[in-house]
Short mmCIF file of C-alpha atoms in Angstrom, two decimals:
data_model
loop_
_atom_site.label_atom_id
_atom_site.label_comp_id
_atom_site.label_asym_id
_atom_site.label_seq_id
_atom_site.Cartn_x
_atom_site.Cartn_y
_atom_site.Cartn_z
CA UNK R 178 -23.81 13.40 -8.95
CA UNK R 179 -20.54 13.85 -10.82
CA UNK R 180 -18.36 11.21 -12.40
CA UNK R 181 -17.60 8.17 -10.24
CA UNK R 182 -14.80 5.69 -10.88
CA UNK R 183 -15.67 2.17 -9.74
CA UNK R 184 -12.95 -0.43 -9.40
CA UNK R 185 -13.84 -4.13 -9.08
CA UNK R 186 -11.25 -6.57 -7.76
CA UNK R 187 -10.77 -10.18 -8.75
CA UNK R 188 -12.92 -11.57 -5.93
CA UNK R 189 -15.78 -9.32 -7.06
CA UNK R 190 -15.53 -10.74 -10.61
CA UNK R 191 -14.83 -14.35 -9.70
CA UNK R 192 -17.60 -16.00 -11.74
CA UNK R 193 -20.55 -15.29 -14.01
CA UNK R 194 -22.93 -14.44 -11.17
CA UNK R 195 -20.47 -11.97 -9.63
CA UNK R 196 -19.83 -10.30 -12.98
CA UNK R 197 -23.58 -9.99 -13.50
CA UNK R 198 -23.99 -8.53 -10.01
CA UNK R 199 -21.27 -5.95 -10.70
CA UNK R 200 -23.03 -5.02 -13.95
CA UNK R 201 -26.32 -4.53 -12.10
CA UNK R 202 -24.64 -2.26 -9.57
CA UNK R 203 -23.10 -0.18 -12.35
CA UNK R 204 -26.42 0.02 -14.19
CA UNK R 205 -28.16 1.29 -11.05
CA UNK R 206 -25.61 4.04 -10.35
CA UNK R 207 -26.64 7.70 -10.39
CA UNK R 208 -24.71 9.81 -12.84
CA UNK R 209 -21.75 8.89 -15.02
CA UNK R 210 -19.58 5.89 -14.18
CA UNK R 211 -16.23 4.66 -15.48
CA UNK R 212 -15.04 1.22 -14.40
CA UNK R 213 -11.61 -0.31 -13.82
CA UNK R 214 -11.30 -4.09 -13.45
CA UNK R 215 -8.83 -6.63 -12.14
CA UNK R 216 -8.47 -10.13 -13.55
CA UNK R 217 -11.05 -12.65 -12.36
CA UNK R 218 -10.05 -14.22 -9.05
CA UNK R 219 -7.13 -16.63 -9.37
CA UNK R 220 -6.40 -15.79 -13.01
CA UNK R 221 -3.12 -13.95 -12.43
CA UNK R 222 -1.83 -16.72 -10.17
CA UNK R 223 -2.77 -19.31 -12.79
CA UNK R 224 -0.86 -17.38 -15.46
CA UNK R 225 2.18 -17.12 -13.19
CA UNK R 226 2.04 -20.86 -12.55
CA UNK R 227 1.84 -21.50 -16.29
CA UNK R 228 4.94 -19.36 -16.84
CA UNK R 229 6.82 -21.17 -14.06
CA UNK R 230 5.91 -24.53 -15.57
CA UNK R 231 7.39 -23.42 -18.88
CA UNK R 232 10.60 -21.80 -17.66
CA UNK R 233 12.51 -20.89 -14.52
CA UNK R 234 13.30 -17.48 -15.98
CA UNK R 235 10.34 -16.15 -18.00
CA UNK R 236 11.10 -13.35 -20.43
CA UNK R 237 9.89 -10.12 -18.82
CA UNK R 238 8.14 -8.77 -21.91
CA UNK R 239 6.31 -12.01 -22.67
CA UNK R 240 5.33 -12.47 -19.03
CA UNK R 241 3.71 -9.03 -19.01
CA UNK R 242 1.76 -9.86 -22.17
CA UNK R 243 0.63 -13.15 -20.63
CA UNK R 244 -0.45 -11.60 -17.33
CA UNK R 245 -2.30 -8.74 -19.01
CA UNK R 246 -4.79 -11.14 -20.61
CA UNK R 247 -6.64 -11.58 -17.30
CA UNK R 248 -7.75 -7.95 -17.08
CA UNK R 249 -8.61 -7.86 -20.78
CA UNK R 250 -10.92 -10.85 -20.31
CA UNK R 251 -12.59 -9.22 -17.29
CA UNK R 252 -13.14 -5.93 -19.12
CA UNK R 253 -14.72 -7.60 -22.14
CA UNK R 254 -16.88 -9.90 -20.00
CA UNK R 255 -18.19 -7.04 -17.85
CA UNK R 256 -18.93 -4.94 -20.94
CA UNK R 257 -20.93 -7.87 -22.34
CA UNK R 258 -22.89 -8.15 -19.09
CA UNK R 259 -23.69 -4.42 -19.24
CA UNK R 260 -24.88 -4.72 -22.83
CA UNK R 261 -27.18 -7.54 -21.73
CA UNK R 262 -28.78 -5.10 -19.27
CA UNK R 263 -29.25 -2.51 -22.00
CA UNK R 264 -26.36 -0.33 -20.78
CA UNK R 265 -24.06 0.85 -23.58
CA UNK R 266 -20.49 -0.09 -22.63
CA UNK R 267 -17.08 -0.40 -24.21
CA UNK R 268 -13.98 -2.17 -22.95
CA UNK R 269 -10.67 -0.32 -23.10
CA UNK R 270 -7.21 -1.84 -22.97
CA UNK R 271 -4.24 0.14 -21.64
CA UNK R 272 -3.37 1.59 -25.05
CA UNK R 273 -6.90 2.77 -25.80
CA UNK R 274 -7.25 4.07 -22.27
CA UNK R 275 -4.10 6.18 -22.49
CA UNK R 276 -2.39 4.64 -19.42
CA UNK R 277 1.31 5.53 -19.79
CA UNK R 278 4.08 3.94 -17.69
CA UNK R 279 7.82 4.25 -17.16
CA UNK R 280 8.35 1.01 -19.09
CA UNK R 281 9.72 -1.25 -16.35
CA UNK R 282 8.35 -4.74 -17.01
CA UNK R 283 6.67 -6.40 -14.05
CA UNK R 284 6.67 -3.35 -11.77
CA UNK R 285 5.94 -0.36 -14.00
CA UNK R 286 4.69 2.91 -12.57
CA UNK R 287 2.07 5.10 -14.17
CA UNK R 288 3.66 8.36 -15.28
CA UNK R 289 0.76 9.90 -17.19
CA UNK R 290 -2.80 9.31 -18.33
CA UNK R 291 -4.29 10.51 -21.62
CA UNK R 292 -8.01 9.83 -21.09
CA UNK R 293 -9.38 11.54 -24.19
CA UNK R 294 -11.01 8.41 -25.66
CA UNK R 295 -12.46 7.46 -22.29
CA UNK R 296 -13.85 10.98 -21.81
CA UNK R 297 -15.44 10.89 -25.26
CA UNK R 298 -16.97 7.51 -24.42
CA UNK R 299 -18.53 8.91 -21.23
CA UNK R 300 -19.86 11.98 -23.01
CA UNK R 301 -21.47 9.71 -25.63
CA UNK R 302 -23.40 7.90 -22.87
CA UNK R 303 -21.27 4.76 -22.70
CA UNK R 304 -19.73 3.11 -19.65
CA UNK R 305 -16.00 2.62 -20.27
CA UNK R 306 -14.59 -0.55 -18.72
CA UNK R 307 -10.83 -0.16 -18.44
CA UNK R 308 -8.21 -2.83 -17.81
CA UNK R 309 -6.30 -2.28 -14.59
CA UNK R 310 -2.79 -3.42 -13.69
CA UNK R 311 -1.22 -2.44 -17.01
CA UNK R 312 -0.05 0.42 -19.17
CA UNK R 313 1.97 1.34 -22.23
CA UNK R 314 5.64 2.29 -21.90
CA UNK R 315 6.16 5.96 -22.70
CA UNK R 316 9.27 5.42 -24.83
CA UNK R 317 9.02 1.94 -26.34
CA UNK R 318 5.25 1.58 -26.61
CA UNK R 319 5.49 -1.90 -25.07
CA UNK R 320 2.80 -3.31 -22.83
CA UNK R 321 3.88 -3.34 -19.18
CA UNK R 322 2.24 -4.51 -15.97
CA UNK R 323 2.23 -2.74 -12.64
CA UNK R 324 3.06 -4.40 -9.34
CA UNK R 325 0.47 -6.41 -7.40
CA UNK R 326 -2.57 -4.31 -6.59
CA UNK R 327 -1.93 -2.21 -9.67
CA UNK R 328 -5.60 -2.07 -10.62
CA UNK R 329 -6.21 0.11 -7.55
CA UNK R 330 -3.53 2.45 -8.83
CA UNK R 331 -5.04 2.48 -12.32
CA UNK R 332 -8.41 3.45 -10.88
CA UNK R 333 -6.98 6.30 -8.82
CA UNK R 334 -4.88 7.56 -11.73
CA UNK R 335 -7.94 7.56 -13.97
CA UNK R 336 -9.99 9.33 -11.30
CA UNK R 337 -7.34 12.04 -11.05
CA UNK R 338 -7.07 12.46 -14.82
CA UNK R 339 -10.85 12.66 -15.29
CA UNK R 340 -11.36 14.76 -12.14
CA UNK R 341 -13.86 12.26 -10.80
CA UNK R 342 -15.82 13.06 -7.67
CA UNK R 343 -14.84 9.82 -5.95
CA UNK R 344 -13.04 6.55 -6.63
CA UNK R 345 -14.93 3.58 -5.21
CA UNK R 346 -12.90 0.42 -4.54
CA UNK R 347 -15.22 -2.59 -4.47
CA UNK R 348 -13.88 -5.68 -2.77
CA UNK R 349 -14.97 -8.73 -0.76
CA UNK R 350 -14.82 -6.93 2.62
CA UNK R 351 -16.97 -4.09 3.94
CA UNK R 352 -14.11 -1.63 4.34
CA UNK R 353 -10.85 -1.17 6.23
CA UNK R 354 -10.75 -2.74 9.69
CA UNK R 355 -8.58 -2.12 12.75
CA UNK R 356 -7.03 -5.54 12.01
CA UNK R 357 -7.70 -8.41 9.64
CA UNK R 358 -11.17 -9.59 10.78
CA UNK R 359 -10.37 -13.13 9.66
CA UNK R 360 -7.92 -13.40 12.55
CA UNK R 361 -9.07 -10.81 15.09
CA UNK R 362 -12.66 -11.24 16.16
CA UNK R 363 -12.71 -7.83 17.87
CA UNK R 364 -11.60 -5.94 14.72
CA UNK R 365 -13.85 -3.01 13.88
CA UNK R 366 -14.59 -1.35 10.57
CA UNK R 367 -13.20 2.17 10.36
CA UNK R 368 -15.57 4.78 8.95
CA UNK R 369 -12.75 7.09 7.89
CA UNK R 370 -8.98 7.13 7.48
CA UNK R 371 -6.55 9.81 6.37
CA UNK R 372 -4.35 9.14 3.35
CA UNK R 373 -1.33 8.99 5.64
CA UNK R 374 -2.78 6.38 7.98
CA UNK R 375 -4.03 4.23 5.11
CA UNK R 376 -0.60 4.44 3.48
CA UNK R 377 1.04 3.23 6.69
CA UNK R 378 -1.41 0.34 7.01
CA UNK R 379 -0.70 -0.66 3.42
CA UNK R 380 3.06 -0.43 4.00
CA UNK R 381 2.62 -2.59 7.10
CA UNK R 382 0.82 -5.34 5.20
CA UNK R 383 -2.86 -4.42 4.84
CA UNK R 384 -3.92 -5.61 1.38
CA UNK R 385 -7.29 -3.90 0.98
CA UNK R 386 -5.62 -1.05 -0.94
CA UNK R 387 -2.34 -0.99 -2.83
CA UNK R 388 0.18 1.36 -1.24
CA UNK R 389 0.91 3.18 -4.49
CA UNK R 390 -2.79 3.88 -5.03
CA UNK R 391 -3.02 5.59 -1.64
CA UNK R 392 0.05 7.68 -2.42
CA UNK R 393 -1.45 8.84 -5.71
CA UNK R 394 -4.80 9.54 -4.12
CA UNK R 395 -3.15 11.65 -1.45
CA UNK R 396 -1.09 13.61 -3.96
CA UNK R 397 -4.09 14.40 -6.17
CA UNK R 398 -6.68 14.55 -3.40
CA UNK R 399 -8.84 11.80 -4.85
CA UNK R 400 -11.42 10.66 -2.25
CA UNK R 401 -11.47 6.87 -1.91
CA UNK R 402 -14.38 4.78 -0.72
CA UNK R 403 -13.49 1.16 0.10
CA UNK R 404 -16.68 -0.89 0.24
CA UNK R 405 -18.24 -4.29 -0.28
CA UNK R 406 -19.33 -5.35 -3.75
CA UNK R 407 -22.17 -7.42 -2.29
CA UNK R 408 -23.90 -4.91 0.03
CA UNK R 409 -25.06 -1.30 -0.13
CA UNK R 410 -23.57 -0.30 3.22
CA UNK R 411 -21.12 2.56 3.55
CA UNK R 412 -17.54 1.34 3.77
CA UNK R 413 -14.38 3.23 4.74
CA UNK R 414 -13.64 6.68 3.36
CA UNK R 415 -10.00 7.57 2.79
CA UNK R 416 -9.52 11.31 2.38
CA UNK R 417 -7.20 14.14 3.32
CA UNK R 418 -9.32 15.47 6.15
CA UNK R 419 -6.43 15.15 8.59
CA UNK R 420 -3.42 15.54 6.34
CA UNK R 421 -1.38 17.92 8.50
CA UNK R 422 -1.74 17.83 12.28
CA UNK R 423 -2.58 14.66 14.24
CA UNK R 424 -5.63 14.95 16.51
CA UNK R 425 -4.86 16.14 20.04
CA UNK R 426 -1.36 17.17 19.05
CA UNK R 427 1.05 14.31 19.62
CA UNK R 428 -1.16 12.16 21.86
CA UNK R 429 -0.34 8.46 21.54
CA UNK R 430 -3.25 7.09 19.50
CA UNK R 431 -3.52 3.77 17.65
CA UNK R 432 -5.48 3.37 14.42
CA UNK R 433 -4.91 -0.22 13.34
CA UNK R 434 -2.65 -3.27 13.21
CA UNK R 435 -1.30 -4.75 9.98
CA UNK R 436 0.89 -7.77 9.38
CA UNK R 437 2.86 -9.49 6.67
CA UNK R 438 4.64 -12.85 6.52
CA UNK R 439 7.24 -14.07 4.06
CA UNK R 440 9.83 -11.47 5.04
CA UNK R 441 13.61 -11.86 5.07
CA UNK R 442 16.05 -9.98 7.27
CA UNK R 443 19.23 -8.66 5.70
CA UNK R 444 22.25 -7.25 7.56
CA UNK R 445 25.10 -5.43 5.89
CA UNK R 446 28.38 -5.36 7.82
CA UNK R 447 31.44 -3.23 7.30
CA UNK R 448 29.43 -0.35 5.87
CA UNK R 449 31.58 2.62 4.90
CA UNK R 450 30.18 5.69 6.75
CA UNK R 451 30.28 7.84 3.62
CA UNK R 452 28.22 5.21 1.77
CA UNK R 453 25.27 5.19 4.20
CA UNK R 454 23.26 7.74 2.23
CA UNK R 455 24.04 6.03 -1.07
CA UNK R 456 22.87 2.66 0.23
CA UNK R 457 19.68 4.19 1.62
CA UNK R 458 19.01 5.86 -1.72
CA UNK R 459 19.48 2.64 -3.69
CA UNK R 460 17.24 0.65 -1.34
CA UNK R 461 14.53 3.33 -1.52
CA UNK R 462 13.61 2.31 -5.06
CA UNK R 463 9.80 1.85 -5.06
CA UNK R 464 10.28 -1.37 -7.04
CA UNK R 465 11.83 -2.92 -3.91
CA UNK R 466 9.90 -3.78 -0.75
CA UNK R 467 12.59 -2.68 1.71
CA UNK R 468 11.31 -1.67 5.16
CA UNK R 469 12.62 -1.17 8.71
CA UNK R 470 16.03 0.07 7.57
CA UNK R 471 18.14 0.52 10.71
CA UNK R 472 21.67 1.74 11.34
CA UNK R 473 23.06 -0.61 13.98
CA UNK R 474 25.71 0.42 16.48
CA UNK R 475 29.25 0.56 15.15
CA UNK R 476 31.78 -1.82 16.67
CA UNK R 477 35.31 -2.93 15.84
CA UNK R 478 34.22 -4.20 12.42
CA UNK R 479 32.54 -0.94 11.44
CA UNK R 480 28.99 0.17 10.79
CA UNK R 481 26.08 -2.15 10.01
CA UNK R 482 22.67 -1.73 8.42
CA UNK R 483 19.68 -4.01 8.81
CA UNK R 484 16.38 -4.14 6.95
CA UNK R 485 13.56 -6.51 5.99
CA UNK R 486 12.27 -7.28 2.52
CA UNK R 487 9.70 -9.59 0.95
CA UNK R 488 11.28 -12.95 0.21
CA UNK R 489 10.06 -12.74 -3.38
CA UNK R 490 12.15 -9.57 -3.85
CA UNK R 491 15.41 -11.04 -2.57
CA UNK R 492 16.90 -11.51 -6.02
CA UNK R 493 16.19 -7.89 -6.95
CA UNK R 494 17.73 -6.62 -3.73
CA UNK R 495 20.74 -8.90 -4.19
CA UNK R 496 21.31 -7.31 -7.59
CA UNK R 497 21.35 -3.83 -6.06
CA UNK R 498 23.61 -4.95 -3.21
CA UNK R 499 26.04 -6.62 -5.61
CA UNK R 500 26.67 -3.30 -7.32
CA UNK R 501 27.10 -1.51 -3.99
CA UNK R 502 29.47 -4.13 -2.66
CA UNK R 503 31.53 -4.02 -5.86
CA UNK R 504 31.85 -0.27 -5.32
CA UNK R 505 33.18 -0.87 -1.80
CA UNK R 506 30.12 0.44 0.04
CA UNK R 507 30.08 -2.48 2.51
CA UNK R 508 31.86 -5.71 3.28
CA UNK R 509 29.52 -8.60 4.05
CA UNK R 510 25.83 -9.37 3.49
CA UNK R 511 23.90 -11.82 5.69
CA UNK R 512 20.35 -13.04 5.03
CA UNK R 513 18.09 -14.75 7.59
CA UNK R 514 14.46 -15.70 7.89
CA UNK R 515 11.73 -16.03 6.95
CA UNK R 516 10.15 -13.80 9.58
CA UNK R 517 6.88 -11.99 10.02
CA UNK R 518 6.37 -8.25 10.35
CA UNK R 519 3.66 -6.73 12.56
CA UNK R 520 2.94 -3.00 12.55
CA UNK R 521 0.92 -0.77 14.85
CA UNK R 522 -0.23 2.33 12.97
CA UNK R 523 -1.34 5.55 14.61
CA UNK R 524 -0.13 8.97 15.74
CA UNK R 525 2.24 10.44 18.27
CA UNK R 526 4.46 7.37 18.67
CA UNK R 527 7.90 7.85 20.17
CA UNK R 528 10.47 5.50 21.66
CA UNK R 529 10.33 7.22 25.06
CA UNK R 530 6.66 6.42 25.59
CA UNK R 531 6.27 3.86 28.42
CA UNK R 532 4.03 1.60 26.36
CA UNK R 533 6.62 1.51 23.60
CA UNK R 534 9.55 0.78 25.91
CA UNK R 535 7.64 -2.05 27.57
CA UNK R 536 6.26 -3.47 24.32
CA UNK R 537 8.93 -6.17 23.68
CA UNK R 538 8.61 -7.47 27.23
CA UNK R 539 4.83 -7.40 27.13
CA UNK R 540 4.78 -9.42 23.92
CA UNK R 541 7.34 -11.84 25.35
CA UNK R 542 5.01 -12.66 28.25
CA UNK R 543 2.47 -13.75 25.64
CA UNK R 544 4.81 -15.97 23.66
CA UNK R 545 6.09 -13.49 21.06
CA UNK R 546 9.83 -12.95 20.80
CA UNK R 547 10.54 -9.55 19.26
CA UNK R 548 13.64 -9.73 17.10
CA UNK R 549 13.68 -6.15 15.85
CA UNK R 550 11.59 -3.06 16.47
CA UNK R 551 11.51 0.32 14.74
CA UNK R 552 9.57 3.33 15.97
CA UNK R 553 8.49 6.38 14.07
CA UNK R 554 5.73 8.91 14.53
CA UNK R 555 3.07 6.97 12.64
CA UNK R 556 4.15 3.34 12.79
CA UNK R 557 5.80 0.87 15.16
CA UNK R 558 7.00 -2.29 13.40
CA UNK R 559 8.39 -5.47 14.89
CA UNK R 560 9.70 -8.71 13.44
CA UNK R 561 9.09 -12.11 14.97
CA UNK R 562 8.84 -15.74 13.95
CA UNK R 563 6.11 -16.32 11.38
CA UNK R 564 4.20 -18.68 13.65
CA UNK R 565 4.03 -15.90 16.28
CA UNK R 566 2.61 -13.25 13.95
CA UNK R 567 -1.10 -13.76 14.59
CA UNK R 568 -0.51 -13.94 18.34
CA UNK R 569 1.34 -10.61 18.10
CA UNK R 570 -1.46 -9.08 16.02
CA UNK R 571 -4.14 -10.12 18.49
CA UNK R 572 -2.10 -8.94 21.46
CA UNK R 573 -1.33 -5.52 19.98
CA UNK R 574 -4.97 -5.09 19.02
CA UNK R 575 -6.06 -5.98 22.55
CA UNK R 576 -3.50 -3.62 24.08
CA UNK R 577 -4.17 -0.56 21.95
CA UNK R 578 -7.44 -1.01 20.05
CA UNK R 579 -9.87 -2.86 22.28
CA UNK R 580 -13.21 -1.15 22.89
CA UNK R 581 -12.29 -0.14 26.46
CA UNK R 582 -8.87 1.33 25.61
CA UNK R 583 -9.35 2.84 22.17
CA UNK R 584 -10.28 6.44 21.36
CA UNK R 585 -11.49 7.37 17.89
CA UNK R 586 -8.51 9.23 16.38
CA UNK R 587 -10.86 11.08 14.03
CA UNK R 588 -13.31 12.27 16.63
CA UNK R 589 -12.00 15.82 16.13
CA UNK R 590 -11.73 15.63 12.37
CA UNK R 591 -15.42 16.01 11.59
CA UNK R 592 -18.03 13.46 10.73
CA UNK R 593 -17.38 10.66 8.29
CA UNK R 594 -19.28 10.90 5.03
CA UNK R 595 -22.58 9.12 5.28
CA UNK R 596 -24.70 7.31 2.72
CA UNK R 597 -23.62 6.02 -0.62
CA UNK R 598 -22.12 9.35 -1.68
CA UNK R 599 -21.39 12.66 0.00
CA UNK R 600 -20.76 16.28 -0.84
CA UNK R 601 -17.00 16.02 -0.71
CA UNK R 602 -16.47 19.69 -1.57
CA UNK R 603 -17.35 20.47 2.06
CA UNK R 604 -15.63 17.48 3.62
CA UNK R 605 -13.04 18.46 6.29
CA UNK R 606 -9.68 19.19 4.73
CA UNK R 607 -11.06 19.89 1.23
CA UNK R 608 -11.99 23.39 0.12
CA UNK R 609 -14.58 23.76 -2.67
CA UNK R 610 -11.77 24.65 -5.06
CA UNK R 611 -9.60 21.72 -3.99
CA UNK R 612 -11.55 19.07 -5.85
CA UNK R 613 -8.28 17.83 -7.31
CA UNK R 614 -4.74 18.91 -7.85
CA UNK R 615 -3.35 19.28 -11.34
CA UNK R 616 -4.26 16.55 -13.87
CA UNK R 617 -2.50 13.29 -13.19
CA UNK R 618 1.17 13.28 -13.98
CA UNK R 619 4.47 11.80 -12.90
CA UNK R 620 4.72 14.45 -10.19
CA UNK R 621 2.72 12.32 -7.78
CA UNK R 622 5.35 9.60 -7.55
CA UNK R 623 8.78 9.45 -5.95
CA UNK R 624 11.55 9.11 -8.52
CA UNK R 625 13.29 5.79 -8.70
CA UNK R 626 16.43 5.74 -6.61
CA UNK R 627 15.40 8.81 -4.60
CA UNK R 628 15.86 8.17 -0.89
CA UNK R 629 12.83 8.54 1.34
CA UNK R 630 15.10 8.84 4.35
CA UNK R 631 18.68 9.12 5.37
CA UNK R 632 20.54 6.52 7.36
CA UNK R 633 20.55 7.52 11.02
CA UNK R 634 23.36 7.59 13.55
CA UNK R 635 23.82 4.44 15.67
CA UNK R 636 21.13 4.00 18.26
CA UNK R 637 22.96 1.47 20.38
CA UNK R 638 22.32 -2.25 20.22
CA UNK R 639 19.58 -3.50 22.50
CA UNK R 640 18.08 -0.14 23.42
CA UNK R 641 15.45 2.19 22.11
CA UNK R 642 16.47 5.72 21.30
CA UNK R 643 13.99 8.38 20.21
CA UNK R 644 15.12 9.65 16.84
CA UNK R 645 11.62 9.65 15.43
CA UNK R 646 11.07 12.40 12.88
CA UNK R 647 7.91 14.21 11.94
CA UNK R 648 6.72 13.98 8.38
CA UNK R 649 4.52 12.12 5.94
CA UNK R 650 4.37 8.36 5.69
CA UNK R 651 7.16 6.74 3.73
CA UNK R 652 6.48 3.45 2.02
CA UNK R 653 9.75 1.61 2.41
CA UNK R 654 12.51 3.25 4.42
CA UNK R 655 11.81 4.60 7.86
CA UNK R 656 12.56 8.27 8.19
CA UNK R 657 14.95 8.80 11.10
CA UNK R 658 13.69 5.73 12.97
CA UNK R 659 14.14 4.91 16.59
CA UNK R 660 15.50 1.40 16.74
CA UNK R 661 15.45 -1.54 19.10
CA UNK R 662 17.10 -4.81 18.11
CA UNK R 663 17.52 -8.14 19.84
CA UNK R 664 20.61 -8.87 17.80
CA UNK R 665 24.18 -7.99 18.64
CA UNK R 666 25.94 -8.99 15.46
CA UNK R 667 24.12 -12.23 14.79
CA UNK R 668 21.53 -12.86 12.04
#
């Protein structure tokens, strides 16, 4: 068995017994293991609350230093537990581990990994325990933190740099489900997902994997195994076995439902036509959580754009919009909400499909008022009132993913890996020489300010028009989306 990267989340390191259990699992592993850890459960939130109690506007550098202490404590504690079991171990902070970022405090992106010290540690028979969620700025040398879920990204980046055989993500659930099993009793664990489908689920609100970690894994072909930290059962494999052509061509097939609350809707009026691409490019910054960007029908007051964003990112988006408005890109900005976002992920979606055209009405008969809907090949997203979100999730799951209506979208992609580990060199979609792409570098990430999509021509208020484009999943802006909206010019 080659090198395995194991990542343990906060819920898997929540107390002494859980840390000891993680150490026992590591000690029992076959072959070499390197570990990445999150802060113990609730630690990051406690640090954020402390900062808010001290100031309404915490200094970005000091906040990063404060938040980074959680992962450092976890790494040291787990290394101690391994030593207690007779397993040589050493904790690594971001500087020792060679995790290099672009230097943006609070939402840094990994741009490179220099794992020489970690590699030497492994070769000497030690288990390196590396802090997730943080890195060292390439230019200033300052400590920076990644966005939420950044420990997943750290683990994948380290797996790519060390050319690990697999990156195992240990969490408090048994894998990735067709919907959140806490709210949908019929949700089923998926044995396998492609990188693209997992990325869409993450963009839609699934929290089991950070979106950026899936992007990096897809770029560098790092196999992911999402599994429970408390059982030995096989979880969900995320690989590139179906990275090009959807099964059965463009057949309408659902994979899962994801949801997210705490969203705000923003509408820009009086948009200058020549500024559409510029606005889309600015809003495509990975540091922002912009989604469902739609070009509404032009009327007497000009063009309009509408999108949704996490409420916690409103101030950041307002800063971007202020610059655009000052440059004359648009006239007015209107915020409304909060709303919820519900997304159906799959393949072969298009606005002309009967099930898509009837979807708003079908949900309405079950008490869900669809305010906006965007359609693209791999994801259909709607907005609705927050109190209607779970009803919408359950209804979409029943419509498209119930046992009597659902077809396994990977039934033609080959078997899912079985057992604890698998020979991934022969897994569908991976040639023996395609163990990994080039060593981890900045090339796996979209540049800040680079648009994922262009603004599309007006689709006509209140109707669905099929402008869905083919192509890989995009995390924030919908590429050539078909658009349905319940609004005329209101919020």
